[in-house]
Every structure is written in C-alpha cells, then in structure tokens.
Amino acid sequence: MLEVRGLVKHFGGVRAVDGIDFAIRPGEVFGLIGPNGSGKSTTVNLVCGLYAPTQGQILFQGQDIARVATHKRLSLGLARTFQNIRLFTNLTVWENLWMAENAPAHRAEAGFLKRWVGGRGNARERISQALEFSGLAHRADDLAGSLAFGEQRRLELARALAARPRLLLLDEPAAGMNAEEIAQLDERIRMLQQQGYTILLIEHHMELVMAVTDRICVLNFGRKIAEGTPAQVQADPAVRDAYLGTGA
Amino acid sequence: MDFYYSLAQIIGFHALLGLSAYVVLLTGQVSLAQAGFFAIGAYVAAMFTVLAGWHLVPAMLAAGLAAAAMACIVGFPALRVRGLMLVIATLAFGEAVRLFFFNFDYQVAKGEVKVGPLGGEGFRQIRWFPEHGWTGLDVMLFVWTVVALVAGALWWLDRSRFGAVLRAVGEDELAAQSVGLNLTAVKVTAMTIGGFIAGLGGAIYAHYTTHIEHSNFGVLLATFAIAYPILGGLRNVLGTIVAVIFVQGFLVEGLRFLGDWRNLLFGALIVLAMNLRPNGLIDAATARRLARLFGREARRA
C-alpha cells in the first residue's frame, strides 16, 4: 500500500529524517512511534506532501508520490488528521465535511459544477452518514470552533474519512484525550480496520498503540531502530534504550 | 434630488469595488490591486463606448473580462506570496497600472475633436449617458441593477460549496490542501472573479464621472476597496454594502458640513467603528438577529 524507501529530510543542518524504510500492507494498522524529536511527524508530513523529501522515494500503490502536489494526494486516496487539530473553525461542522466533496469517491457521483458550486442538497446524504458515524449529527450547524476538544478530534477524523481514502494517516489522535475517549478511539480504529481502511498511526500513547496496531516501526533520531509486531518491538532492547536511556 | 441620485451612483460603483475586494479577502488575501482592475475597467469601457461607439452594456462586459483576464494573470505570481508581501506586490501592481494610464495616449479624431485617453490629462468626454438621454434616475437604477445582480450572484456563490471553499482556504491553507483543495486554483479563481467585478465598477465609474485620469485610481481608492469588506465583515455581501453606505453616504457626504474637520472625524469614526464592531458592521450575531427578524416575517406572511 505505502512503501517508504531511503527517506531523508534535512532542515538546514538538522537531519530530521535520516534514511527510513518501511512498508505498510493493505488492511493493516501500522504504528509509527518514537521519542520526541525522533522524526515521526516529519515522516507523516513527507508522506502527505507538506514537505518535499531531500532524498528517497514514497511509493503509494506502486506510484512514486514524493513530488506529487499535496492536494492531489487526497485524490490518490491519502487522507490525514493533524496532531494539533486543524479544522476550519469558522465553518460549520457540516461545511467542514463538505470540503471533502472534491475527493475522487465523490467525483463519480457529482459532476464538476455540482461539486464546486452546487448547493447543499447534493451532498446531504453523504455528509449525514459521516455525521452519524462520528456522533456529531446534533451539532451539524454549529461552528467547528465551538465544539469541545473531543468533538473536534472526531470531526477531523470524520472529515478525513469523508474523502473515503485508502490510507488514513492519524497523527497523534489520542493527544489530550482522557481514558474514556482513548477507549472510544481504540474501538473506532478497530472498526475502521474492519471496514477495510489501512491506517498509519503515529502515537505517543503506548497502551493504545500496542492494543490496536498489527506492526510497529520505531524511530529514534530520524532512523528506524526496530520494526515488528507489538510484542517483538516491546521485547527489543534497542527500543527500551531509546525510551528509557541506555542501561535501563 | 439629483444630488441623491448622484450619491446613490457613487455608492453603487464603490459597492462593486468593495465586493471585488470581498471575494478576494474571503481567501485570506489582502489585495491592494483592486483599484488597478477598477482603472482597467474604466479605461476599457470608455474606449469601447467613446472610440468604438459600442452600447454601454457590452462595453461593460468587455471591461469586466479585460480586468478579469489581468487579475488572472496577476493572480498566479502574486498569490505565491502571502501576508505583507502580497500587500506590497498588489500595491506595486496597482501603481504600475496607474502609471501605465499616466503615459497612455490613444486619441482618435471624431469630427472636429480628438477623443480618447491622453496621458496625464486623462480621458475626457465619456458622455454615453447624456448622449443617450439618460436622466440621473435612469443611471441610478441601472447602477443599482448591476450591484443587485453582482451581489445576488455572490450571495448565491457564498451559499454554494465554492463559498465554503473560499473561506476554508482563507482560514487554514494547510488543512485546505490536505482535504484536496488546490490553493492556487482557488485563489486565482477568486482573484479573477474579483477582477471582473472591479472592472464592472470601473466601467460605471468612467461613465458616471465622464472624465477619468490616472490620479483617480491611486492608493486611496485601493485602500477604500479593502476597507469596505474589512469594515463590513466577511459574514456576507450585505456587510460590505452597508460599509460602503456608511463610508460614502455618511462619512464622506454626510459630514461635508464639517469642512476641513471632516477628514479628522472620518478617520476617527473608522477607528471607532472597527473597535465597537471588531467582526464587521454585520457580524454573526447581527446576521442571526436579521435572519430571525426576516424569518418571523416570512412565517407571518
């Protein structure tokens, strides 16, 4: 599904990502973890096109997308959420979801004009499904900025899903959530996997990562230090060193 | 009465100027190029009616298209820069347009006299309205028909998905890209639409005043253009129109009796208005109140 080969990103003299390889198989939940500053977020930003890599390839379904414009990656089937939620706070919940209308999944259903200058009628059914899934139906007409934190996270996920992507990038979806919300997130990720989504999960919350992922890639200082199932990774001494310091 | 017709016409073409800046501002771009598009519209329309003898309506459309084409061309390089840099880039464009018309001579003999733009002396005798026997009232109705059509079209556009797209880009470019919106396409489209509207406004202005020259289209006009939507708020097109009426009708004309003190009060009142209504004259709360008011009446009817 997604394969990263020899990915390198330098910011001036800082080697944020320094030669990473991993491959995500269709249908799996793939975890990307590592201590702060290990290059996780940079990797995600490279995959979804906010940065151009210094070197290396990003293959998505066999196609090298390293130089494809950011907005086109959604059409290829790549949607994301952000670590620090990025909603259109002055648009309503409904309108936020409406923005996904340009995704390829919707193009088949609505022509160019309907997609761009069409009224709300065309999209009503699709969007009410997305609202239902995220439990935000009762807040459809409220401004996204007025939502509670947990609701904003759910809306952002719903917006990514509304594009019906093949690969979903979740950048620290559990950040700032309480135990109950994390349990819901756990459930939701499993549900998405059952529905056939492939997921790249970047997360600090280890309990969640270990519970929902199939395989994990561990980064430290921009390099991959381990890869494998949650159990393998947990047993790896290099991973323990990275998290707890050498000799722990 | 003629004074009021004339004032209504002034408010009309300033409303078009304000609406042109409104569209661009929705995408988060502060453009000082609108006066330049206005100037292009004014000169192009006047050349078509005076030199080519066209009817005003097709001349206006041609003026709008010419300004839109220029806006589209300017849009690509200009929108690669953001914030203050964009302000400077668009300001420079506006000045370039003004200086072009300062040096632009294209005179044609028409009977005894020569007509057409003549550099620094400007373009005189744009007399389509009097030649066709339009009264002040006719002109006013015509101007406001155009304003109503443009405002109506923008109102509709605002409620379509494209309106939400413009606002989404204005709010968070990064998030907009990651939901699949092509920033360049959206911004250039907004700029082009804005250019078209400014061109229409300029066309009307040229025929209202009958004499245009480069100094009409300076930084002051560009500042007015951007001040209207900022003052009126980006909630909907009505805010911009209300702001134009407030500025042109009340501040510029209404306070004329104050003589030289007017300009002082003018600035103070704009500062005051922006402080009292930081989200524009018509903000979200006002819009809701208005909607409720009209909603109730609609139900009663």
XYZ file of N, CA, C and O in Angstrom, chain A residues 28-206:
716
model
N -3.788 -3.212 7.072
C -3.229 -3.284 8.415
C -3.216 -1.922 9.104
O -3.306 -0.878 8.471
N -3.113 -1.996 10.435
C -2.902 -0.782 11.208
C -1.427 -0.762 11.567
O -0.933 -1.656 12.256
N -0.721 0.237 11.028
C 0.718 0.296 11.169
C 1.073 1.435 12.120
O 0.648 2.568 11.918
N 1.822 1.119 13.157
C 2.170 2.146 14.140
C 3.530 2.746 13.845
O 4.444 2.055 13.406
N 3.637 4.064 14.060
C 4.937 4.721 13.925
C 5.171 5.413 15.257
O 4.428 6.315 15.632
N 6.174 4.927 16.003
C 6.390 5.504 17.324
C 7.854 5.913 17.480
O 8.690 5.607 16.629
N 8.107 6.585 18.556
C 9.461 7.045 18.834
C 9.408 8.189 19.817
O 8.376 8.845 19.939
N 10.506 8.439 20.515
C 10.543 9.556 21.479
C 10.343 10.888 20.759
O 10.405 10.959 19.536
N 10.161 11.949 21.523
C 10.013 13.276 20.927
C 11.205 13.595 20.043
O 12.336 13.294 20.384
N 10.923 14.214 18.902
C 12.013 14.627 18.026
C 12.638 13.488 17.255
O 13.709 13.635 16.681
N 11.962 12.341 17.196
C 12.571 11.206 16.514
C 12.278 11.215 15.013
O 12.819 10.422 14.275
N 11.404 12.121 14.572
C 11.142 12.230 13.136
C 9.791 11.680 12.708
O 9.532 11.570 11.509
N 8.919 11.376 13.659
C 7.606 10.826 13.307
C 6.775 11.806 12.494
O 6.290 11.488 11.416
N 6.627 13.011 13.072
C 5.766 13.988 12.400
C 6.338 14.401 11.054
O 5.590 14.590 10.090
N 7.670 14.533 10.999
C 8.292 14.870 9.718
C 7.967 13.800 8.684
O 7.653 14.114 7.530
N 8.024 12.536 9.098
C 7.714 11.445 8.173
C 6.292 11.579 7.638
O 6.055 11.467 6.436
N 5.352 11.849 8.542
C 3.959 11.998 8.113
C 3.827 13.161 7.143
O 3.171 13.063 6.103
N 4.494 14.274 7.475
C 4.398 15.444 6.607
C 5.031 15.193 5.243
O 4.606 15.775 4.248
N 6.017 14.333 5.209
C 6.604 13.955 3.924
C 5.626 13.096 3.136
O 5.425 13.291 1.941
N 4.997 12.159 3.848
C 4.077 11.244 3.160
C 2.892 12.018 2.593
O 2.461 11.761 1.476
N 2.387 13.015 3.350
C 1.213 13.703 2.814
C 1.591 14.971 2.065
O 0.729 15.711 1.622
N 2.882 15.240 1.910
C 3.299 16.243 0.943
C 3.495 17.650 1.462
O 3.654 18.575 0.678
N 3.483 17.849 2.771
C 3.710 19.208 3.263
C 5.177 19.586 3.117
O 5.507 20.749 2.982
N 6.059 18.588 3.159
C 7.461 18.827 2.847
C 7.835 17.958 1.652
O 7.248 16.908 1.434
N 8.838 18.424 0.907
C 9.400 17.577 -0.138
C 10.625 16.892 0.456
O 11.407 17.530 1.156
N 10.807 15.608 0.214
C 11.951 14.913 0.794
C 13.269 15.383 0.176
O 13.311 15.773 -0.986
N 14.334 15.347 0.978
C 15.660 15.656 0.461
C 16.114 14.528 -0.466
O 16.739 14.758 -1.499
N 15.775 13.311 -0.036
C 16.125 12.129 -0.824
C 15.101 11.044 -0.545
O 14.424 11.077 0.475
N 15.043 10.063 -1.421
C 14.227 8.890 -1.131
C 12.921 8.861 -1.896
O 12.562 9.810 -2.587
N 12.247 7.724 -1.773
C 11.016 7.503 -2.520
C 9.855 7.257 -1.581
O 10.030 6.678 -0.507
N 8.686 7.706 -1.973
C 7.460 7.374 -1.259
C 6.549 6.719 -2.282
O 6.041 7.392 -3.189
N 6.391 5.404 -2.184
C 5.564 4.699 -3.160
C 4.192 4.455 -2.564
O 4.067 3.860 -1.498
N 3.181 4.953 -3.253
C 1.815 4.707 -2.807
C 1.125 3.915 -3.903
O 0.981 4.399 -5.014
N 0.762 2.704 -3.581
C 0.191 1.789 -4.561
C 1.067 1.707 -5.809
O 0.592 1.784 -6.941
N 2.363 1.611 -5.556
C 3.295 1.409 -6.651
C 3.750 2.672 -7.363
O 4.665 2.643 -8.171
N 3.116 3.828 -7.044
C 3.458 5.072 -7.745
C 4.303 5.946 -6.825
O 3.998 6.077 -5.639
N 5.383 6.530 -7.350
C 6.196 7.405 -6.517
C 5.502 8.753 -6.397
O 5.321 9.475 -7.375
N 5.109 9.086 -5.167
C 4.339 10.323 -4.983
C 5.163 11.419 -4.319
O 4.629 12.458 -3.933
N 6.485 11.206 -4.213
C 7.313 12.164 -3.476
C 7.199 13.587 -4.023
O 7.357 14.548 -3.298
N 6.911 13.720 -5.327
C 6.836 15.067 -5.913
C 5.406 15.458 -6.314
O 5.226 16.450 -7.019
N 4.439 14.656 -5.898
C 3.053 14.971 -6.248
C 2.544 16.081 -5.326
O 2.831 16.083 -4.134
N 1.808 17.063 -5.882
C 1.304 18.184 -5.078
C 0.427 17.669 -3.942
O -0.286 16.675 -4.094
N 0.489 18.377 -2.820
C -0.231 17.957 -1.614
C -1.706 17.676 -1.869
O -2.232 16.646 -1.479
N -2.374 18.631 -2.547
C -3.821 18.467 -2.686
C -4.180 17.289 -3.583
O -5.285 16.774 -3.508
N -3.218 16.867 -4.431
C -3.527 15.734 -5.305
C -3.417 14.408 -4.576
O -3.949 13.402 -5.032
N -2.711 14.412 -3.445
C -2.528 13.137 -2.738
C -3.843 12.645 -2.152
O -4.035 11.459 -1.994
N -4.739 13.584 -1.841
C -6.047 13.156 -1.356
C -6.771 12.382 -2.448
O -7.389 11.359 -2.188
N -6.658 12.875 -3.675
C -7.338 12.185 -4.774
C -6.774 10.792 -4.991
O -7.454 9.911 -5.481
N -5.497 10.602 -4.623
C -4.922 9.278 -4.780
C -5.422 8.323 -3.700
O -5.298 7.116 -3.822
N -5.968 8.889 -2.626
C -6.510 8.034 -1.570
C -5.760 8.129 -0.266
O -5.654 7.168 0.489
N -5.232 9.318 -0.001
C -4.427 9.509 1.195
C -5.004 10.667 1.996
O -4.959 11.797 1.544
N -5.574 10.376 3.154
C -6.148 11.458 3.961
C -5.518 11.432 5.343
O -5.014 10.404 5.781
N -5.538 12.574 6.022
C -4.847 12.636 7.309
C -5.614 13.449 8.344
O -6.509 14.223 8.017
N -5.215 13.264 9.590
C -5.626 14.189 10.642
C -4.349 14.807 11.202
O -3.255 14.316 10.945
N -4.501 15.908 11.936
C -3.330 16.625 12.429
C -3.164 16.450 13.938
O -4.141 16.304 14.670
N -1.904 16.519 14.345
C -1.587 16.411 15.767
C -2.276 17.525 16.557
O -2.953 17.285 17.541
N -2.078 18.775 16.085
C -2.797 19.901 16.687
C -3.949 20.185 15.735
O -3.771 20.771 14.684
N -5.133 19.761 16.136
C -6.318 19.760 15.258
C -6.379 20.971 14.334
O -6.214 22.100 14.761
N -6.599 20.712 13.062
C -6.739 21.822 12.108
C -8.085 21.727 11.419
O -8.209 21.170 10.339
N -9.077 22.329 12.053
C -10.400 22.394 11.435
C -10.575 23.786 10.851
O -9.801 24.692 11.142
N -11.612 23.958 10.033
C -11.981 25.300 9.594
C -12.947 25.814 10.646
O -14.141 25.559 10.593
N -12.402 26.532 11.637
C -13.182 26.818 12.841
C -14.347 27.766 12.596
O -15.303 27.765 13.353
N -14.266 28.577 11.534
C -15.372 29.490 11.257
C -16.382 28.923 10.264
O -17.299 29.619 9.855
N -16.173 27.683 9.880
C -17.192 26.995 9.091
C -17.956 26.078 10.039
O -17.450 25.704 11.092
N -19.165 25.710 9.639
C -19.927 24.814 10.497
C -19.362 23.396 10.380
O -18.566 23.101 9.488
N -19.782 22.547 11.286
C -19.393 21.140 11.276
C -19.724 20.541 9.908
O -18.916 19.858 9.280
N -20.931 20.854 9.454
C -21.414 20.325 8.168
C -20.511 20.789 7.031
O -20.096 19.997 6.182
N -20.171 22.069 7.041
C -19.345 22.618 5.958
C -17.932 22.037 5.969
O -17.314 21.856 4.926
N -17.432 21.746 7.170
C -16.111 21.120 7.250
C -16.098 19.797 6.496
O -15.155 19.485 5.780
N -17.173 19.028 6.665
C -17.241 17.742 5.972
C -17.465 17.933 4.473
O -17.009 17.144 3.653
N -18.146 19.027 4.160
C -18.456 19.340 2.763
C -17.175 19.517 1.949
O -17.135 19.300 0.748
N -16.104 19.939 2.634
C -14.847 20.218 1.937
C -14.261 18.967 1.295
O -13.451 19.051 0.387
N -14.662 17.802 1.772
C -14.124 16.576 1.209
C -14.781 16.204 -0.116
O -14.402 15.230 -0.751
N -15.736 16.998 -0.548
C -16.502 16.690 -1.767
C -15.663 16.561 -3.035
O -16.132 16.064 -4.037
N -14.456 17.087 -2.993
C -13.645 17.005 -4.204
C -12.894 15.685 -4.298
O -12.153 15.450 -5.242
N -13.078 14.837 -3.296
C -12.380 13.557 -3.304
C -12.894 12.678 -4.443
O -14.037 12.812 -4.860
N -12.040 11.796 -4.943
C -12.403 11.001 -6.129
C -13.659 10.169 -5.914
O -14.431 9.960 -6.851
N -13.842 9.730 -4.668
C -15.010 8.901 -4.390
C -16.297 9.646 -4.727
O -17.292 9.050 -5.096
N -16.253 10.978 -4.604
C -17.464 11.752 -4.848
C -17.575 12.218 -6.279
O -18.624 12.621 -6.728
N -16.447 12.197 -6.967
C -16.452 12.712 -8.332
C -17.349 11.880 -9.222
O -17.994 12.392 -10.124
N -17.359 10.576 -8.933
C -18.187 9.694 -9.734
C -19.656 10.045 -9.557
O -20.455 9.879 -10.459
N -19.982 10.561 -8.361
C -21.392 10.787 -8.049
C -21.885 12.168 -8.423
O -23.069 12.387 -8.613
N -20.990 13.144 -8.491
C -21.408 14.506 -8.805
C -20.469 15.102 -9.836
O -19.264 14.951 -9.750
N -21.031 15.800 -10.811
C -20.216 16.420 -11.856
C -19.443 17.605 -11.333
O -19.610 18.018 -10.183
N -18.606 18.147 -12.195
C -17.727 19.259 -11.815
C -18.495 20.424 -11.195
O -18.184 20.896 -10.112
N -19.539 20.871 -11.892
C -20.268 22.040 -11.408
C -20.948 21.767 -10.085
O -20.920 22.579 -9.178
N -21.543 20.584 -9.972
C -22.226 20.255 -8.719
C -21.241 20.237 -7.563
O -21.543 20.670 -6.456
N -20.043 19.718 -7.862
C -19.057 19.614 -6.783
C -18.586 20.987 -6.333
O -18.366 21.229 -5.165
N -18.405 21.901 -7.308
C -17.806 23.183 -6.948
C -18.804 24.244 -6.558
O -18.603 24.967 -5.589
N -19.866 24.392 -7.331
C -20.785 25.471 -6.989
C -22.174 24.928 -6.635
O -23.127 25.681 -6.559
N -22.254 23.638 -6.406
C -23.532 23.044 -6.056
C -23.979 23.477 -4.670
O -23.168 23.892 -3.850
N -25.277 23.379 -4.416
C -25.812 23.681 -3.093
C -25.632 22.486 -2.178
O -24.972 21.506 -2.530
N -26.241 22.588 -1.010
C -26.042 21.546 -0.016
C -26.758 20.254 -0.347
O -26.386 19.189 0.129
N -27.820 20.369 -1.149
C -28.671 19.208 -1.422
C -27.901 17.994 -1.916
O -28.102 16.882 -1.437
N -26.956 18.240 -2.839
C -26.233 17.124 -3.461
C -25.497 16.257 -2.466
O -25.344 15.062 -2.651
N -24.980 16.911 -1.425
C -24.062 16.219 -0.537
C -24.744 15.734 0.736
O -24.122 15.083 1.560
N -26.020 16.077 0.871
C -26.696 15.875 2.154
C -26.564 14.444 2.680
O -26.207 14.212 3.821
N -26.819 13.494 1.794
C -26.852 12.099 2.239
C -25.480 11.624 2.699
O -25.329 11.061 3.779
N -24.480 11.924 1.855
C -23.113 11.510 2.186
C -22.674 12.101 3.509
O -22.080 11.431 4.346
N -22.991 13.373 3.695
C -22.489 14.037 4.888
C -23.243 13.586 6.122
O -22.655 13.444 7.192
N -24.533 13.286 5.975
C -25.236 12.835 7.180
C -24.717 11.473 7.625
O -24.686 11.181 8.810
N -24.239 10.671 6.676
C -23.601 9.401 7.084
C -22.354 9.652 7.912
O -22.153 9.047 8.966
N -21.531 10.587 7.415
C -20.294 10.906 8.126
C -20.597 11.469 9.511
O -19.913 11.156 10.487
N -21.655 12.291 9.599
C -22.037 12.869 10.888
C -22.505 11.779 11.841
O -22.176 11.782 13.024
N -23.253 10.849 11.298
C -23.769 9.740 12.099
C -22.625 8.944 12.687
O -22.568 8.676 13.884
N -21.647 8.629 11.828
C -20.516 7.811 12.251
C -19.743 8.480 13.379
O -19.298 7.830 14.317
N -19.596 9.798 13.278
C -18.773 10.476 14.276
C -19.597 10.972 15.459
O -19.075 11.600 16.362
N -20.903 10.698 15.443
C -21.744 11.105 16.563
C -21.868 12.616 16.693
O -21.953 13.142 17.794
N -21.843 13.325 15.569
C -21.900 14.787 15.634
C -23.157 15.323 14.958
O -23.270 16.512 14.692
N -24.108 14.438 14.691
C -25.293 14.854 13.929
C -26.010 16.022 14.598
O -26.479 16.936 13.912
N -26.048 16.039 15.922
C -26.785 17.096 16.616
C -26.053 18.437 16.562
O -26.605 19.466 16.910
N -24.788 18.435 16.139
C -24.036 19.687 16.109
C -23.749 20.143 14.684
O -22.922 21.030 14.466
N -24.430 19.579 13.719
C -24.131 19.829 12.309
C -24.034 21.311 11.957
O -23.172 21.715 11.192
N -24.906 22.145 12.542
C -24.937 23.551 12.146
C -24.161 24.469 13.073
O -24.217 25.688 12.953
N -23.442 23.881 14.037
C -22.621 24.722 14.911
C -21.277 24.966 14.262
O -20.805 24.164 13.451
N -20.652 26.080 14.628
C -19.315 26.351 14.114
C -18.342 25.329 14.690
O -18.424 24.987 15.872
N -17.433 24.867 13.842
C -16.488 23.846 14.284
C -15.678 24.338 15.482
O -15.314 23.574 16.369
N -15.417 25.658 15.508
C -14.631 26.222 16.605
C -15.327 26.145 17.948
O -14.693 26.267 18.994
N -16.659 25.949 17.931
C -17.387 25.932 19.195
C -17.478 24.527 19.780
O -18.029 24.336 20.857
N -16.933 23.536 19.095
C -17.011 22.164 19.594
C -16.038 21.941 20.751
O -15.013 22.610 20.845
N -16.376 20.974 21.592
C -15.455 20.573 22.655
C -14.276 19.844 22.006
O -14.358 19.385 20.867
N -13.198 19.739 22.755
C -11.959 19.180 22.213
C -12.159 17.789 21.591
O -11.769 17.544 20.456
N -12.810 16.913 22.341
C -13.015 15.552 21.839
C -13.844 15.534 20.564
O -13.577 14.769 19.639
N -14.846 16.426 20.536
C -15.701 16.503 19.351
C -14.910 17.000 18.148
O -15.122 16.552 17.021
N -13.991 17.942 18.403
C -13.172 18.452 17.300
C -12.318 17.340 16.718
O -12.168 17.226 15.510
N -11.754 16.499 17.587
C -10.953 15.373 17.105
C -11.807 14.440 16.250
O -11.376 13.982 15.204
N -13.035 14.192 16.721
C -13.920 13.294 15.963
C -14.283 13.907 14.627
O -14.360 13.219 13.607
N -14.497 15.224 14.625
C -14.855 15.890 13.373
C -13.695 15.817 12.381
O -13.892 15.582 11.189
N -12.478 16.003 12.893
C -11.338 15.968 11.993
C -11.201 14.580 11.364
O -10.926 14.448 10.173
N -11.429 13.569 12.174
C -11.382 12.201 11.651
C -12.492 12.004 10.615
O -12.266 11.435 9.543
N -13.681 12.515 10.954
C -14.806 12.364 10.023
C -14.510 13.065 8.703
O -14.846 12.573 7.631
N -13.834 14.223 8.766
C -13.504 14.962 7.555
C -12.538 14.154 6.683
O -12.680 14.102 5.467
N -11.562 13.520 7.347
C -10.626 12.689 6.584
C -11.356 11.498 5.966
O -11.133 11.138 4.817
N -12.275 10.910 6.727
C -12.995 9.736 6.230
C -13.965 10.083 5.116
O -14.234 9.259 4.237
N -14.486 11.315 5.167
C -15.462 11.725 4.152
C -14.852 11.658 2.756
O -15.560 11.552 1.764
N -13.521 11.745 2.683
C -12.853 11.632 1.387
C -12.734 10.177 0.958
O -12.248 9.901 -0.132
N -13.170 9.264 1.805
C -13.067 7.817 1.563
C -11.672 7.428 1.068
O -11.507 6.957 -0.060
N -10.678 7.654 1.902
C -9.302 7.353 1.497
C -9.028 5.860 1.562
O -9.815 5.110 2.143
N -7.902 5.459 0.961
C -7.467 4.074 1.105
C -6.534 3.968 2.296
O -6.539 2.977 3.007
N -5.733 5.009 2.459
C -4.813 5.030 3.596
C -5.127 6.261 4.446
O -5.247 7.369 3.934
N -5.245 6.013 5.747
C -5.592 7.080 6.665
C -4.397 7.330 7.574
O -3.884 6.399 8.201
N -3.929 8.570 7.614
C -2.811 8.920 8.490
C -3.348 9.599 9.737
O -3.946 10.668 9.646
N -3.146 8.981 10.873
C -3.614 9.594 12.115
C -2.394 10.080 12.888
O -1.600 9.283 13.375
N -2.250 11.399 12.986
C -1.098 11.981 13.665
C -1.471 12.287 15.109
O -2.153 13.265 15.382
N -1.045 11.443 16.011
C -1.325 11.562 17.442
C -2.793 11.852 17.743
O -3.131 12.885 18.324
N -3.665 10.938 17.357
C -5.097 11.179 17.580
C -5.497 11.146 19.054
O -6.536 11.678 19.414
N -4.665 10.557 19.896
C -5.041 10.447 21.302
C -4.517 11.608 22.138
O -4.824 11.690 23.325
N -3.756 12.509 21.526
C -3.170 13.609 22.291
C -4.266 14.409 22.980
O -5.229 14.833 22.337
N -4.133 14.590 24.268
C -5.086 15.398 25.019
C -6.386 14.709 25.356
O -7.305 15.327 25.862
N -6.475 13.418 25.063
C -7.725 12.712 25.363
C -7.660 12.046 26.729
O -6.590 11.642 27.183
N -8.825 11.884 27.371
C -8.850 11.161 28.644
C -9.055 9.670 28.377
O -9.262 9.249 27.238
N -8.989 8.880 29.445
C -9.003 7.424 29.304
C -10.236 6.937 28.550
O -10.154 6.069 27.686
N -11.364 7.546 28.860
C -12.612 7.103 28.243
C -12.604 7.380 26.736
O -12.978 6.531 25.928
N -12.105 8.584 26.390
C -12.050 8.944 24.980
C -11.066 8.051 24.222
O -11.277 7.711 23.067
N -9.979 7.685 24.910
C -8.998 6.819 24.267
C -9.610 5.444 24.001
O -9.388 4.836 22.956
N -10.422 4.967 24.950
C -11.088 3.682 24.750
C -11.993 3.741 23.522
O -12.049 2.812 22.715
N -12.688 4.878 23.374
C -13.560 5.046 22.201
C -12.748 5.077 20.914
O -13.138 4.509 19.906
N -11.589 5.746 20.994
C -10.729 5.854 19.819
C -10.237 4.472 19.409
O -10.236 4.112 18.233
N -9.837 3.687 20.415
C -9.394 2.308 20.208
C -10.458 1.532 19.422
O -10.192 0.926 18.387
N -11.684 1.656 19.912
C -12.809 0.960 19.283
C -13.014 1.430 17.845
O -13.214 0.652 16.924
N -12.895 2.761 17.675
C -13.131 3.349 16.360
C -12.064 2.901 15.356
O -12.376 2.616 14.204
N -10.815 2.837 15.801
C -9.741 2.408 14.900
C -9.973 0.963 14.459
O -9.837 0.624 13.284
N -10.376 0.116 15.410
C -10.664 -1.273 15.042
C -11.812 -1.356 14.044
O -11.786 -2.137 13.094
N -12.815 -0.517 14.287
C -13.967 -0.520 13.392
C -13.540 -0.127 11.973
O -13.964 -0.731 10.986
N -12.673 0.892 11.894
C -12.201 1.348 10.584
C -11.408 0.258 9.883
O -11.521 0.067 8.673
N -10.614 -0.471 10.663
C -9.826 -1.543 10.052
C -10.757 -2.612 9.472
O -10.536 -3.108 8.371
N -11.819 -2.911 10.236
C -12.788 -3.894 9.739
C -13.454 -3.422 8.451
O -13.763 -4.203 7.574
N -13.650 -2.106 8.370
C -14.284 -1.572 7.161
C -13.332 -1.557 5.976
O -13.708 -1.161 4.880
N -12.085 -1.928 6.210
C -11.162 -2.060 5.090
C -10.159 -0.935 4.937
O -9.422 -0.889 3.955
N -10.119 -0.007 5.879
C -9.133 1.069 5.783
C -7.756 0.563 6.207
O -7.640 -0.258 7.115
N -6.732 1.068 5.548
C -5.371 0.870 6.004
C -5.009 2.109 6.809
O -5.337 3.219 6.393
N -4.372 1.919 7.940
C -4.148 3.065 8.812
C -2.681 3.167 9.221
O -2.049 2.175 9.590
N -2.152 4.387 9.128
C -0.831 4.685 9.671
C -1.064 5.513 10.928
O -1.583 6.623 10.862
N -0.696 4.948 12.070
C -0.979 5.592 13.353
C 0.318 6.077 13.977
O 1.222 5.277 14.240
N 0.397 7.382 14.198
C 1.537 7.947 14.902
C 1.025 8.279 16.289
O 0.037 9.008 16.416
N 1.659 7.743 17.305
C 1.063 7.946 18.615
C 2.104 7.836 19.716
O 3.083 7.115 19.605
N 1.845 8.582 20.789
C 2.694 8.511 21.973
C 2.102 7.571 23.006
O 2.801 7.071 23.877
N 0.801 7.402 22.936
C 0.101 6.633 23.954
C 0.325 5.144 23.702
O -0.325 4.521 22.877
N 1.267 4.556 24.456
C 1.744 3.208 24.139
C 0.672 2.148 24.280
O 0.589 1.212 23.492
